[in-house]
Coordinates of C-alpha atoms and ligand atoms in Angstrom, one line a residue:
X182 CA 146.6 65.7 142.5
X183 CA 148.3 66.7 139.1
X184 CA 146.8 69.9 138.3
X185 CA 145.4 69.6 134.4
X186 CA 146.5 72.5 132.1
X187 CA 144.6 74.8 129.6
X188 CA 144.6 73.2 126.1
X189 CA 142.8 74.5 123.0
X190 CA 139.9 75.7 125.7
X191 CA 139.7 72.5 127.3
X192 CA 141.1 71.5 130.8
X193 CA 143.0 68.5 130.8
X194 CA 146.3 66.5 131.9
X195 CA 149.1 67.4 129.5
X196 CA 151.0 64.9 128.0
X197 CA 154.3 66.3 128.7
X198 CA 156.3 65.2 132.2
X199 CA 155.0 66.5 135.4
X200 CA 156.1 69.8 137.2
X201 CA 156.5 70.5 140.5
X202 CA 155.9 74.6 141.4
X203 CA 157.7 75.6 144.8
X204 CA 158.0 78.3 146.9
X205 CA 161.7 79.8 146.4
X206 CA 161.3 81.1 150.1
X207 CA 161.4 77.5 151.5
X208 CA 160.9 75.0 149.0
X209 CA 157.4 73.8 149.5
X210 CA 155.7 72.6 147.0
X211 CA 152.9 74.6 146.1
X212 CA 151.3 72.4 143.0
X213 CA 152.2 69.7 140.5
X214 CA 150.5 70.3 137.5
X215 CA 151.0 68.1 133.7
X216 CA 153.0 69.7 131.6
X217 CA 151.9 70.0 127.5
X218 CA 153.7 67.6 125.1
X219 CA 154.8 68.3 121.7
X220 CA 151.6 66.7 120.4
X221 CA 149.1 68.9 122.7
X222 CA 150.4 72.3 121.3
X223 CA 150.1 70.7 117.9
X224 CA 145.9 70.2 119.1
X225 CA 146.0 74.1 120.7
X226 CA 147.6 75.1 117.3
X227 CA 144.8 73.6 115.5
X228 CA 142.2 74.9 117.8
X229 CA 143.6 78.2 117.8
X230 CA 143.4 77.9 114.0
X231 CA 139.8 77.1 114.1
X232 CA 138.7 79.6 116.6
X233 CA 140.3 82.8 115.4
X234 CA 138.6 82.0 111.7
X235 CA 135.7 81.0 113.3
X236 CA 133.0 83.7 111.8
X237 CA 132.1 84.3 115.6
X238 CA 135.3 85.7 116.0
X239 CA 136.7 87.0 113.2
X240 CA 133.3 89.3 112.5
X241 CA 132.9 90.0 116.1
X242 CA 132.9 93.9 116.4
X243 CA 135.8 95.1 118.5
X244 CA 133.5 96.5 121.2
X245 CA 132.3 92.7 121.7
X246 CA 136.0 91.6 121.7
X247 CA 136.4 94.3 124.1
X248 CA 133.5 93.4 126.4
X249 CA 135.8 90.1 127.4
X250 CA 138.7 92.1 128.1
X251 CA 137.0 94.6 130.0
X252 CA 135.4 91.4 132.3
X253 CA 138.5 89.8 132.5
X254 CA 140.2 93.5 134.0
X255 CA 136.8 93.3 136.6
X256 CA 137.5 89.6 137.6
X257 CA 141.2 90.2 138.1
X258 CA 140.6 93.5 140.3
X259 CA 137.9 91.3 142.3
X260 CA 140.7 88.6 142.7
X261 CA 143.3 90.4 143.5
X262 CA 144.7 89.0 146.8
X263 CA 144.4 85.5 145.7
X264 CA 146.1 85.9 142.7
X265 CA 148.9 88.1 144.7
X266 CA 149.3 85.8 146.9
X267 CA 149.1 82.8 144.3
X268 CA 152.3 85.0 142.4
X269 CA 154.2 85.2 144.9
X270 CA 154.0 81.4 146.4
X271 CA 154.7 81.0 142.2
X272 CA 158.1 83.6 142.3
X273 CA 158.7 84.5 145.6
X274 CA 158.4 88.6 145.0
X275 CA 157.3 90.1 148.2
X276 CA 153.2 90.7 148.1
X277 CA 153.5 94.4 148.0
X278 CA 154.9 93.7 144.4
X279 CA 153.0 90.9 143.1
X280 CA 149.6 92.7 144.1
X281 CA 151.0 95.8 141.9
X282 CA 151.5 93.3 139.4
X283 CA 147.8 92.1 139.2
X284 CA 146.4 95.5 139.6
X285 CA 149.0 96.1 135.9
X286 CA 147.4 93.3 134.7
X287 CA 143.6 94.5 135.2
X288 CA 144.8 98.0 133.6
X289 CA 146.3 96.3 130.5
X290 CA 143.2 94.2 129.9
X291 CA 140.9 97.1 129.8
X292 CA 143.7 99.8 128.6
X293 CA 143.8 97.3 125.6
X294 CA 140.3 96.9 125.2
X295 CA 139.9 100.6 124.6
X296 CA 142.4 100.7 122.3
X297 CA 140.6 98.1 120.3
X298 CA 137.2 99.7 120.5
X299 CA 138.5 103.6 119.8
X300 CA 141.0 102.3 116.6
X301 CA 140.4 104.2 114.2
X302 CA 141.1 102.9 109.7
X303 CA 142.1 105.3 107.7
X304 CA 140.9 107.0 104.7
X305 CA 144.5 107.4 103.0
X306 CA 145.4 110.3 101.4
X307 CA 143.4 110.4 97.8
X308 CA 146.0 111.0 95.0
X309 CA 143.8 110.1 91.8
X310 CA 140.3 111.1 91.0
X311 CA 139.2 107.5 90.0
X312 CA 139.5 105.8 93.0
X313 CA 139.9 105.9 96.9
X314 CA 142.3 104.0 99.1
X315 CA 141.8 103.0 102.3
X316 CA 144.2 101.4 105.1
X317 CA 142.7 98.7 107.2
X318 CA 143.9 96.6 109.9
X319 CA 143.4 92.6 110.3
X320 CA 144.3 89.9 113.0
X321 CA 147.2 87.7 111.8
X322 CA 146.2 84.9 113.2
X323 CA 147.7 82.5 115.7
X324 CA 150.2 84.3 117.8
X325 CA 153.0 82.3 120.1
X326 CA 153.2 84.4 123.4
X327 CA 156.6 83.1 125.5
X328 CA 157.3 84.6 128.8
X329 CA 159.8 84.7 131.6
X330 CA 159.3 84.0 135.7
X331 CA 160.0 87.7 137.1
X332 CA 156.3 89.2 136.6
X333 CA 154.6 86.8 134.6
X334 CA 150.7 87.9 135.4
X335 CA 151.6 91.5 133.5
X336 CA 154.0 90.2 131.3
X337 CA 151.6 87.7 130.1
X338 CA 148.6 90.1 129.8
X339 CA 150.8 92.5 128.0
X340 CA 151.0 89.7 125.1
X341 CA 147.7 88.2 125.3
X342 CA 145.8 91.6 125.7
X343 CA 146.7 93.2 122.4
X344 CA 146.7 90.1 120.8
X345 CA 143.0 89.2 121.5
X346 CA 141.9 92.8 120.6
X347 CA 143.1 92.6 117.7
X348 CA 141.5 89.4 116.9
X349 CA 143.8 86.9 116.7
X350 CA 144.0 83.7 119.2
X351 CA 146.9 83.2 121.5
X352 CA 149.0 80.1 122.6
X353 CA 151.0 81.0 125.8
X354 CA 154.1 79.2 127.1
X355 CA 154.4 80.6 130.6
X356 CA 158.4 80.2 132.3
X357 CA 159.0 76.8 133.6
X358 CA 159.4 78.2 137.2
X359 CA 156.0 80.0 136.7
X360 CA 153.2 78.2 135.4
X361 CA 150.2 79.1 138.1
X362 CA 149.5 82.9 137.5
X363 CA 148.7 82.2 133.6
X364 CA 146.4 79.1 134.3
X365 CA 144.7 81.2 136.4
X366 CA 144.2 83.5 134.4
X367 CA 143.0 81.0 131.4
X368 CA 139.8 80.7 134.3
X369 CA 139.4 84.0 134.2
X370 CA 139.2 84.5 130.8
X371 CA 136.9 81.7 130.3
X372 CA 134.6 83.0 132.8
X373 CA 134.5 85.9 130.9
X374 CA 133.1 84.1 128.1
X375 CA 136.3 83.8 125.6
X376 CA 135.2 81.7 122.7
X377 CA 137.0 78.2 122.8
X378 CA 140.7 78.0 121.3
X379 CA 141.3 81.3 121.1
X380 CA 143.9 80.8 124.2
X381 CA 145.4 77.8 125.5
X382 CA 148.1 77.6 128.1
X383 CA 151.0 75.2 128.0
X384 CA 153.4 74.9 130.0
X385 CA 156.6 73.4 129.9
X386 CA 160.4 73.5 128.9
X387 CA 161.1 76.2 126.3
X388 CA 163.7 73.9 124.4
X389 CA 160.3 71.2 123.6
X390 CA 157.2 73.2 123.7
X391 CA 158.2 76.8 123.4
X392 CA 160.7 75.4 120.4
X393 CA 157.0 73.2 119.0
X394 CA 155.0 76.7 119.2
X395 CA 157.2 78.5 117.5
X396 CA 158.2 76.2 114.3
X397 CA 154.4 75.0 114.1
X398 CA 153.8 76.3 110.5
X399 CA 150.4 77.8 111.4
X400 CA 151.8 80.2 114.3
X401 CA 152.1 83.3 112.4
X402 CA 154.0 85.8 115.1
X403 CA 156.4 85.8 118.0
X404 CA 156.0 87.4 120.9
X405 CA 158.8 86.8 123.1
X406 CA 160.6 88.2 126.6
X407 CA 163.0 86.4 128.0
X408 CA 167.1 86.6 127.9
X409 CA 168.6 88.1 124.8
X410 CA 170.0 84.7 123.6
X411 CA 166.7 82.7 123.4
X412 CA 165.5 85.8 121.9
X413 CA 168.3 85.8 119.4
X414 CA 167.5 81.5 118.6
X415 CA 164.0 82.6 117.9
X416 CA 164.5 85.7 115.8
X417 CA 166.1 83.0 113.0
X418 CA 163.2 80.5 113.5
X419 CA 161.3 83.6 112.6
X420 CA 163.3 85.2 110.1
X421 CA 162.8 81.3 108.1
X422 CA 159.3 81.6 108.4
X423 CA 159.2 85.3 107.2
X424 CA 156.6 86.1 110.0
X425 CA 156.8 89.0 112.8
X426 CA 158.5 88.7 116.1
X427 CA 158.7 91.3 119.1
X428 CA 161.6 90.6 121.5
X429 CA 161.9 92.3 125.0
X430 CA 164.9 91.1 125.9
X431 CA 167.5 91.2 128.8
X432 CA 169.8 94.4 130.3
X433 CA 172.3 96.1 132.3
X434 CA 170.8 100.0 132.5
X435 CA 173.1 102.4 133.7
X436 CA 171.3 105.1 136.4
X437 CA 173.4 108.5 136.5
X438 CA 173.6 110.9 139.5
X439 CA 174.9 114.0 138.6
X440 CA 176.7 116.4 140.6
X441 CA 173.2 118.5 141.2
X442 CA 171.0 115.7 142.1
X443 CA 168.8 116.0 144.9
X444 CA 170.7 113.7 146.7
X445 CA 167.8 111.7 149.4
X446 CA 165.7 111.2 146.0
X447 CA 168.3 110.2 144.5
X448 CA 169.6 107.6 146.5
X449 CA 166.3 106.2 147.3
X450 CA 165.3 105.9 143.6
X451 CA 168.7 103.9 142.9
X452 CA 168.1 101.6 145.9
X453 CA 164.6 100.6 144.7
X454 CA 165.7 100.4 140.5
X455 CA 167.8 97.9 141.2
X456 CA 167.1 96.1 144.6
X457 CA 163.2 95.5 144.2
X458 CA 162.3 92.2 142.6
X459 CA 166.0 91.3 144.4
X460 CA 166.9 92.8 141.5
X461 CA 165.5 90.4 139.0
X462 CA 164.0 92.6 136.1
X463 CA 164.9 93.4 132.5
X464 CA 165.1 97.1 133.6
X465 CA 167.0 96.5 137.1
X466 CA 169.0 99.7 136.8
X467 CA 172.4 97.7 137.5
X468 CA 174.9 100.2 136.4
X469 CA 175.5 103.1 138.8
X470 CA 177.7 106.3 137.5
X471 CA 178.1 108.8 140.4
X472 CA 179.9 112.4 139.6
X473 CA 183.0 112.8 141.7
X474 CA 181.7 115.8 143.3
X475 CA 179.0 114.1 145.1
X476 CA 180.4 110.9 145.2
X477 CA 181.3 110.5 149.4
X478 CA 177.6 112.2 150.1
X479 CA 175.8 109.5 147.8
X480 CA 177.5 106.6 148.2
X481 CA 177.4 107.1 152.4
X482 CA 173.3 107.4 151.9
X483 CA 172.9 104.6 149.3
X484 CA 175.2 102.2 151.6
X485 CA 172.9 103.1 154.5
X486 CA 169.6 103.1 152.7
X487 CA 170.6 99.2 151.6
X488 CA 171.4 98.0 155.2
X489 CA 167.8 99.0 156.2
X490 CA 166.2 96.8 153.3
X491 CA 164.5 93.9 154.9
X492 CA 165.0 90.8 153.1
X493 CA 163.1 87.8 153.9
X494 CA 160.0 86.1 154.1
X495 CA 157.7 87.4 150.9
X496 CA 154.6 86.9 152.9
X497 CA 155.3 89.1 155.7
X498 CA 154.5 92.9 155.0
X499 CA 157.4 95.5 155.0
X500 CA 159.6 92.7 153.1
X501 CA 161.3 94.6 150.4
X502 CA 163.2 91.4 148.7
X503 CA 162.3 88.2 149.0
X504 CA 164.4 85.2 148.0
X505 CA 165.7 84.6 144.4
X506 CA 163.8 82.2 142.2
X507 CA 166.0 79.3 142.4
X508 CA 168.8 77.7 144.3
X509 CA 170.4 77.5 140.5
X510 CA 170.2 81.2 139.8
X511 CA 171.4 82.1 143.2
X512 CA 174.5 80.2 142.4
X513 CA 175.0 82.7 139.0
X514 CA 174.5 85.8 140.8
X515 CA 177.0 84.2 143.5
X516 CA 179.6 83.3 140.9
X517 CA 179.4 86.8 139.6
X518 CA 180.1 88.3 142.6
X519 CA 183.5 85.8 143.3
X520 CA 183.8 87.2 139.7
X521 CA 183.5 90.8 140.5
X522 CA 186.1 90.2 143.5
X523 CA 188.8 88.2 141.1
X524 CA 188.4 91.4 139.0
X525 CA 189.1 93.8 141.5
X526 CA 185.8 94.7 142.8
X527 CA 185.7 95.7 146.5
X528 CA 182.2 94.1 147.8
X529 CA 180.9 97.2 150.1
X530 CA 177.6 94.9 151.8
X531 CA 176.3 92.2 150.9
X532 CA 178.2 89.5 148.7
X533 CA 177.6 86.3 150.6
X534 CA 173.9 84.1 150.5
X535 CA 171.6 84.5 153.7
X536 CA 170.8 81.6 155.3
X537 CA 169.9 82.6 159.0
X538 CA 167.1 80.9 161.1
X539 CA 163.7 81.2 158.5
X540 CA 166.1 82.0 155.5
X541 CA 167.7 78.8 155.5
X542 CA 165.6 76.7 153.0
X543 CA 165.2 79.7 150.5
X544 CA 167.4 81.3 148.1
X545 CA 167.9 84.2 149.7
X546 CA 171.3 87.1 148.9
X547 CA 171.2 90.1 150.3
X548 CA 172.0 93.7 148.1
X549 CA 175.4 94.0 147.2
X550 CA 177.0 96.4 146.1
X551 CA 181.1 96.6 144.5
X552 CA 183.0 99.3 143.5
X553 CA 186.4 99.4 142.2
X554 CA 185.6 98.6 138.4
X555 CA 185.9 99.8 135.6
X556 CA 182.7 99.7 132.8
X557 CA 184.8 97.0 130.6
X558 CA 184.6 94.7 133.5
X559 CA 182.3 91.7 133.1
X560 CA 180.2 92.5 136.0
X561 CA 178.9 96.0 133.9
X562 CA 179.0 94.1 130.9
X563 CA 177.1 91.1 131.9
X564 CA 172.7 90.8 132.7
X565 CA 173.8 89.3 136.6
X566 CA 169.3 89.6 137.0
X567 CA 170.1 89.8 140.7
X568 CA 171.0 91.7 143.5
X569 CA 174.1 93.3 142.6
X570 CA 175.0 97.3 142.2
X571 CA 178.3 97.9 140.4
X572 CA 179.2 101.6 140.8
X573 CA 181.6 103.8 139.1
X574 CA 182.9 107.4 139.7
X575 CA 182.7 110.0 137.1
X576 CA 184.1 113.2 136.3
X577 CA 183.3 114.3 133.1
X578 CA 179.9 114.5 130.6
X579 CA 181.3 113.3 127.8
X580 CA 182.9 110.0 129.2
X581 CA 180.0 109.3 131.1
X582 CA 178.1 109.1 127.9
X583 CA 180.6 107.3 126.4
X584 CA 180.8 104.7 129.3
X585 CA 176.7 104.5 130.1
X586 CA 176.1 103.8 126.4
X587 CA 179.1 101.2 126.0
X588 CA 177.1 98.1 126.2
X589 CA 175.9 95.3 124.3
X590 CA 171.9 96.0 125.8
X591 CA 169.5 99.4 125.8
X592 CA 167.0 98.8 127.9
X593 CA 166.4 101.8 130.1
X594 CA 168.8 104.2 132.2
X595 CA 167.4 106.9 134.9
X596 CA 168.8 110.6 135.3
X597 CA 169.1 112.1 138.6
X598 CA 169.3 115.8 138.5
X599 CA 167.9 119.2 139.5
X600 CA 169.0 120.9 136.0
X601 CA 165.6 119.3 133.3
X602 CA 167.3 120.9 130.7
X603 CA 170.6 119.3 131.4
X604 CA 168.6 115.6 132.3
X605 CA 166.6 116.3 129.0
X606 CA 169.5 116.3 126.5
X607 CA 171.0 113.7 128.5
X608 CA 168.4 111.7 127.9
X609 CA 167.9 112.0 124.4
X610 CA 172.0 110.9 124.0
X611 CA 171.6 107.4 125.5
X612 CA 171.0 104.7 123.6
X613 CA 167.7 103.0 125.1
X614 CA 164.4 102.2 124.9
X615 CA 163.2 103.8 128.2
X616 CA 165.0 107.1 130.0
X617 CA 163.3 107.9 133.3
X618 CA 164.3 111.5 135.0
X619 CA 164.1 111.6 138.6
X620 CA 162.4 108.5 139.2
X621 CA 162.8 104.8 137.7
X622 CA 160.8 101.6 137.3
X623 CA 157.3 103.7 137.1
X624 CA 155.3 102.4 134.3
X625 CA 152.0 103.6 132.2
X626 CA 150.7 101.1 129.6
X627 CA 150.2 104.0 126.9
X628 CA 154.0 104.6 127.0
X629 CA 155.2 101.8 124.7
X630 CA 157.9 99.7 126.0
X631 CA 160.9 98.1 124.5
X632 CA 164.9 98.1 123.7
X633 CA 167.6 99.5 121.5
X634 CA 170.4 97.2 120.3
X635 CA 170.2 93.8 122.0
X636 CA 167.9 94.6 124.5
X637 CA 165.2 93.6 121.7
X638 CA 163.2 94.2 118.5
X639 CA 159.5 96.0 118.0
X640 CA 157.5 97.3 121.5
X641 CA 154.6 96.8 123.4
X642 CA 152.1 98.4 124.7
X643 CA 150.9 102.1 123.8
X644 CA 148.3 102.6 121.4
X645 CA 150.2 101.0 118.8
X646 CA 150.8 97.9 120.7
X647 CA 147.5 96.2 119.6
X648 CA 148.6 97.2 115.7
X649 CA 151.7 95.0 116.6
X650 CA 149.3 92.0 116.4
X651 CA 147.4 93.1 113.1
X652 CA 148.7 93.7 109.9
X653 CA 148.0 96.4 107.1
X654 CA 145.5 95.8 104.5
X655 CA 145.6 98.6 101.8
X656 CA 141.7 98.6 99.8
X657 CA 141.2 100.4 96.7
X658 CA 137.9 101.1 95.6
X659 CA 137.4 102.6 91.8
X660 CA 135.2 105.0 91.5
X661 CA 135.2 105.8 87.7
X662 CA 132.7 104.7 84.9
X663 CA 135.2 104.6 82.2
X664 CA 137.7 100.9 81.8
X665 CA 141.7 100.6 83.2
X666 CA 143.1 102.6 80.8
X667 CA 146.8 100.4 79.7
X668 CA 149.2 102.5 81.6
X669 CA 148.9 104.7 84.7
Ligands
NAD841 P1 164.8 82.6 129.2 O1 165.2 83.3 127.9 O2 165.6 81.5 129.7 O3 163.3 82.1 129.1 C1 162.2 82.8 128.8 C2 161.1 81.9 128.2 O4 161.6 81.3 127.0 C3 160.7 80.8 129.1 O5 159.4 80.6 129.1 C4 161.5 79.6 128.6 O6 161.0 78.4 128.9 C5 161.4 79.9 127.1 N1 162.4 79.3 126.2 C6 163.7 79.0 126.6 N2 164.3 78.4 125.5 C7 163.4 78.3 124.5 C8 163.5 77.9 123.2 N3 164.5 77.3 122.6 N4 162.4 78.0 122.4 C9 161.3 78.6 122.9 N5 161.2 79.1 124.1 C10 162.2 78.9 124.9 O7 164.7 83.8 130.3 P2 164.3 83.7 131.8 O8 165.5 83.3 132.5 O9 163.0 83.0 132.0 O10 164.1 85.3 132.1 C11 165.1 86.2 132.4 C12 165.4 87.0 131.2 O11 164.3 87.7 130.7 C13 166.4 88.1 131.5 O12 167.4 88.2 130.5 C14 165.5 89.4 131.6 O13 166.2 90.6 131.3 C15 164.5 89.1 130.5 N6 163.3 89.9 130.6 C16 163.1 90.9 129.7 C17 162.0 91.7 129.9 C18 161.7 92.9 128.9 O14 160.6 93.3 128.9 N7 162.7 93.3 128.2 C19 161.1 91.5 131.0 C20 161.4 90.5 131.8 C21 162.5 89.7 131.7

């Protein structure tokens, strides 16, 4: 049966070509769902439209927009295995991640929700006795939300969260590889009783209906994450239509051990920043600078720690990476390794695909890691989204922070070291969005999220993350019994 899809709060077949979702650890198919056509976003639009004007909505007082989210986060937490097990059939990530995922998900919903209910308008500072200004906040109206495959369930709550809290409806365009967690969660949110409209779902390629969503004259912001040059196409559709756009784009973090780290933390923290989710995440710390002084000691732990990781089947528990989402994007992180080796790279494990026994129908590449490089190479240079560790030796503070921030992304970077003071102004000298000391890849939803250079534009989450879906309304009110005088 083709699965229907999530249209302008009705469930039916889309009128786009059908799509067929599989399981990267062996290729079964897990669904075939309708895809939505150029003409069915133009409907959602157009019941977005409707719905986010409709007086039930737009005077609904946040504590009743909140009551949906806060149901939704209760429905989610009730569903968890299903919709953990339902992700990772969708991505392949091993269940131990994807049920972290959904348990993100519930948080944002009702982390959101709060935000909506406690925001507070302001009573700006007075500056004439004749009147009083005030600064209020309004929905702006129907908001595009376009995701990628590596964690859709949070990364598509993070969007549609803020943006129904602060009123406005949301059209979301889930990766083409990963249409099942955000359908789900449509029946979720309509269980919770979300006014029609105000969310549709549509699936499909980015190039027809993510390229429909975001031209459509009545879709007033952006909200994108995906790879820096989508991200880059749809900054100038934007930047034509004069309307907002957050970007969370792609990156290549550097992770820096210094000669004091505590070196078993250390090692452990590096193995997990960039070999969970095999390595496919934005903030995949992918860059490793090690201090000469401890070089030998770390790099004999980290090459030991990555020989224990169990890669394989995503279903079993203590799998700590499953396969990679695609037979296609194995073959990238593949050629970059050949790359790495015509470069110079030495490949110290890893560097050839798995295909033993029950790994043989999946995508599956083990952690690699190369030395041998230098930071110019393309390897450092270059998002890879897999796998793959490129480390290089350091001696000195002041090339290392010359070398960690030489890069066309600023995602994140991690710190390892017993000296805070040291780790602190470290931290404040590299150019990112995200600096974790002595630990990397934690996450809290009120610490707001996003890149420096072209890692992306605006950020989500924190208290101000539902403002990114409203805009400023200044009121003046006069207060005098006497007519505009001619000048002021
Ligand atoms: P992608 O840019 O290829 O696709 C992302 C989404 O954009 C998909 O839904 C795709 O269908 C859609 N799309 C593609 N072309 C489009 C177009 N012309 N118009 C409208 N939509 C279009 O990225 P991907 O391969 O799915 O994901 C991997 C990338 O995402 C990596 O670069 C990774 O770093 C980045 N990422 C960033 C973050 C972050 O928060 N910074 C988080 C996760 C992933």
């Amino acid at each position: 049966m083709v699965r229907p899809i999530f249209i302008g709060g009705e469930w039916r077949q889309g009128r786009g070509p059908i799509s067929v979702s599989r399981f990267p650890a062996d290729g079964s198919v897990n669904a075939e769902l309708s895809t939505a056509s150029r003409e069915d976003v133009e409907e959602a639009v157009q019941a977005a439209e409707r719905a986010w004007r409709a007086p039930s909505w737009r005077q609904a007082l946040p504590h009743q927009r909140a009551a949906i989210l806060y149901k939704v986060a209760d429905l989610i937490e009730a569903r968890l295995e299903q919709l953990a097990a339902l992700q990772t059939r969708d991505n392949g990530k091993p269940l131990a991640e994807t049920r972290g995922l959904v348990a993100s998900a519930a948080g944002t919903a009702r982390y959101f929700a709060a935000a909506c209910e406690t925001l507070d308008e302001q009573l700006t500072s007075q500056r004439a006795a004749d009147f009083m200004t005030l600064s209020v906040h309004e929905p702006i109206g129907v908001v595009a939300a376009i995701t990628p495959w590596n964690s859709p369930i949070a990364s598509e709550m993070q969007k549609i969260a803020p943006a129904l809290a602060g009123g406005n409806a949301v059209l979301l365009k889930p990766a083409d590889a990963t249409p099942l967690a955000a359908l789900e969660l449509a029946r979720l949110f309509e269980e919770a009783g979300l006014p029609k409209g105000l969310l549709s779902i549509l699936p499909g390629r980015g190039s027809v209906v993510g390229d429909a969503l975001v031209r459509h004259p009545l879709v007033r912001k952006i909200s994108f994450t995906g790879g820096t040059n989508t991200g880059r196409s749809l900054a100038h559709i934007a930047a034509d239509k004069l309307i907002p756009t957050s970007l969370e784009l792609g990156g290549k973090s550097p992770t820096i051990v210094l000669e004091d780290a505590d070196i078993e933390l250390a090692a452990k923290g590096v193995v997990y920043g960039i070999f969970s989710s095999a390595g496919q995440a934005c903030i995949a710390g992918s860059r490793l600078f090690v201090h000469g002084a401890v070089y030998e000691r770390f790099m004999e732990r980290l090459l030991t720690l990555t020989r224990e990781l169990r890669v394989g089947h995503p279903e079993q528990d203590g799998t700590h990476m499953g396969p990679l989402i695609s037979e296609a994007h194995l073959q990238s992180v593949a050629d970059y390794v050949a790359l790495a080796r015509e470069e110079g790279g030495e490949v110290l494990c890893g560097g050839e695909r798995l295909s033993e026994g029950t790994l043989a129908n999946g995508s599956f590449y083990p952690p690699t890691i190369i030395t041998g490089l230098n930071n110019g190479a393309r390897v450092c240079q270059e998002e890879i989204f897999g796998p793959v560790l490129v480390v290089i030796r350091f001696e000195d503070e002041a090339d290392l922070l010359g070398q960690a921030n030489d890069s066309i992304f600023g995602l994140a970077a991690g710190i390892w070291s017993e000296d805070f003071r040291r780790a602190w102004r470290l931290a404040r000298r590299l150019e990112c969005g995200t600096v974790w000391i002595n630990t990397y890849k934690k996450f809290s939803v009120s610490a707001p999220f996003g890149g420096y250079k072209e890692s992306g534009l605006g950020r989500e989450k924190g208290r101000e993350g539902v403002l990114a879906y409203m805009q400023q309304k200044s009121i003046y009110v006069g207060l005098s019994d006497t007519p505009n005088p001619w000048c002021c």
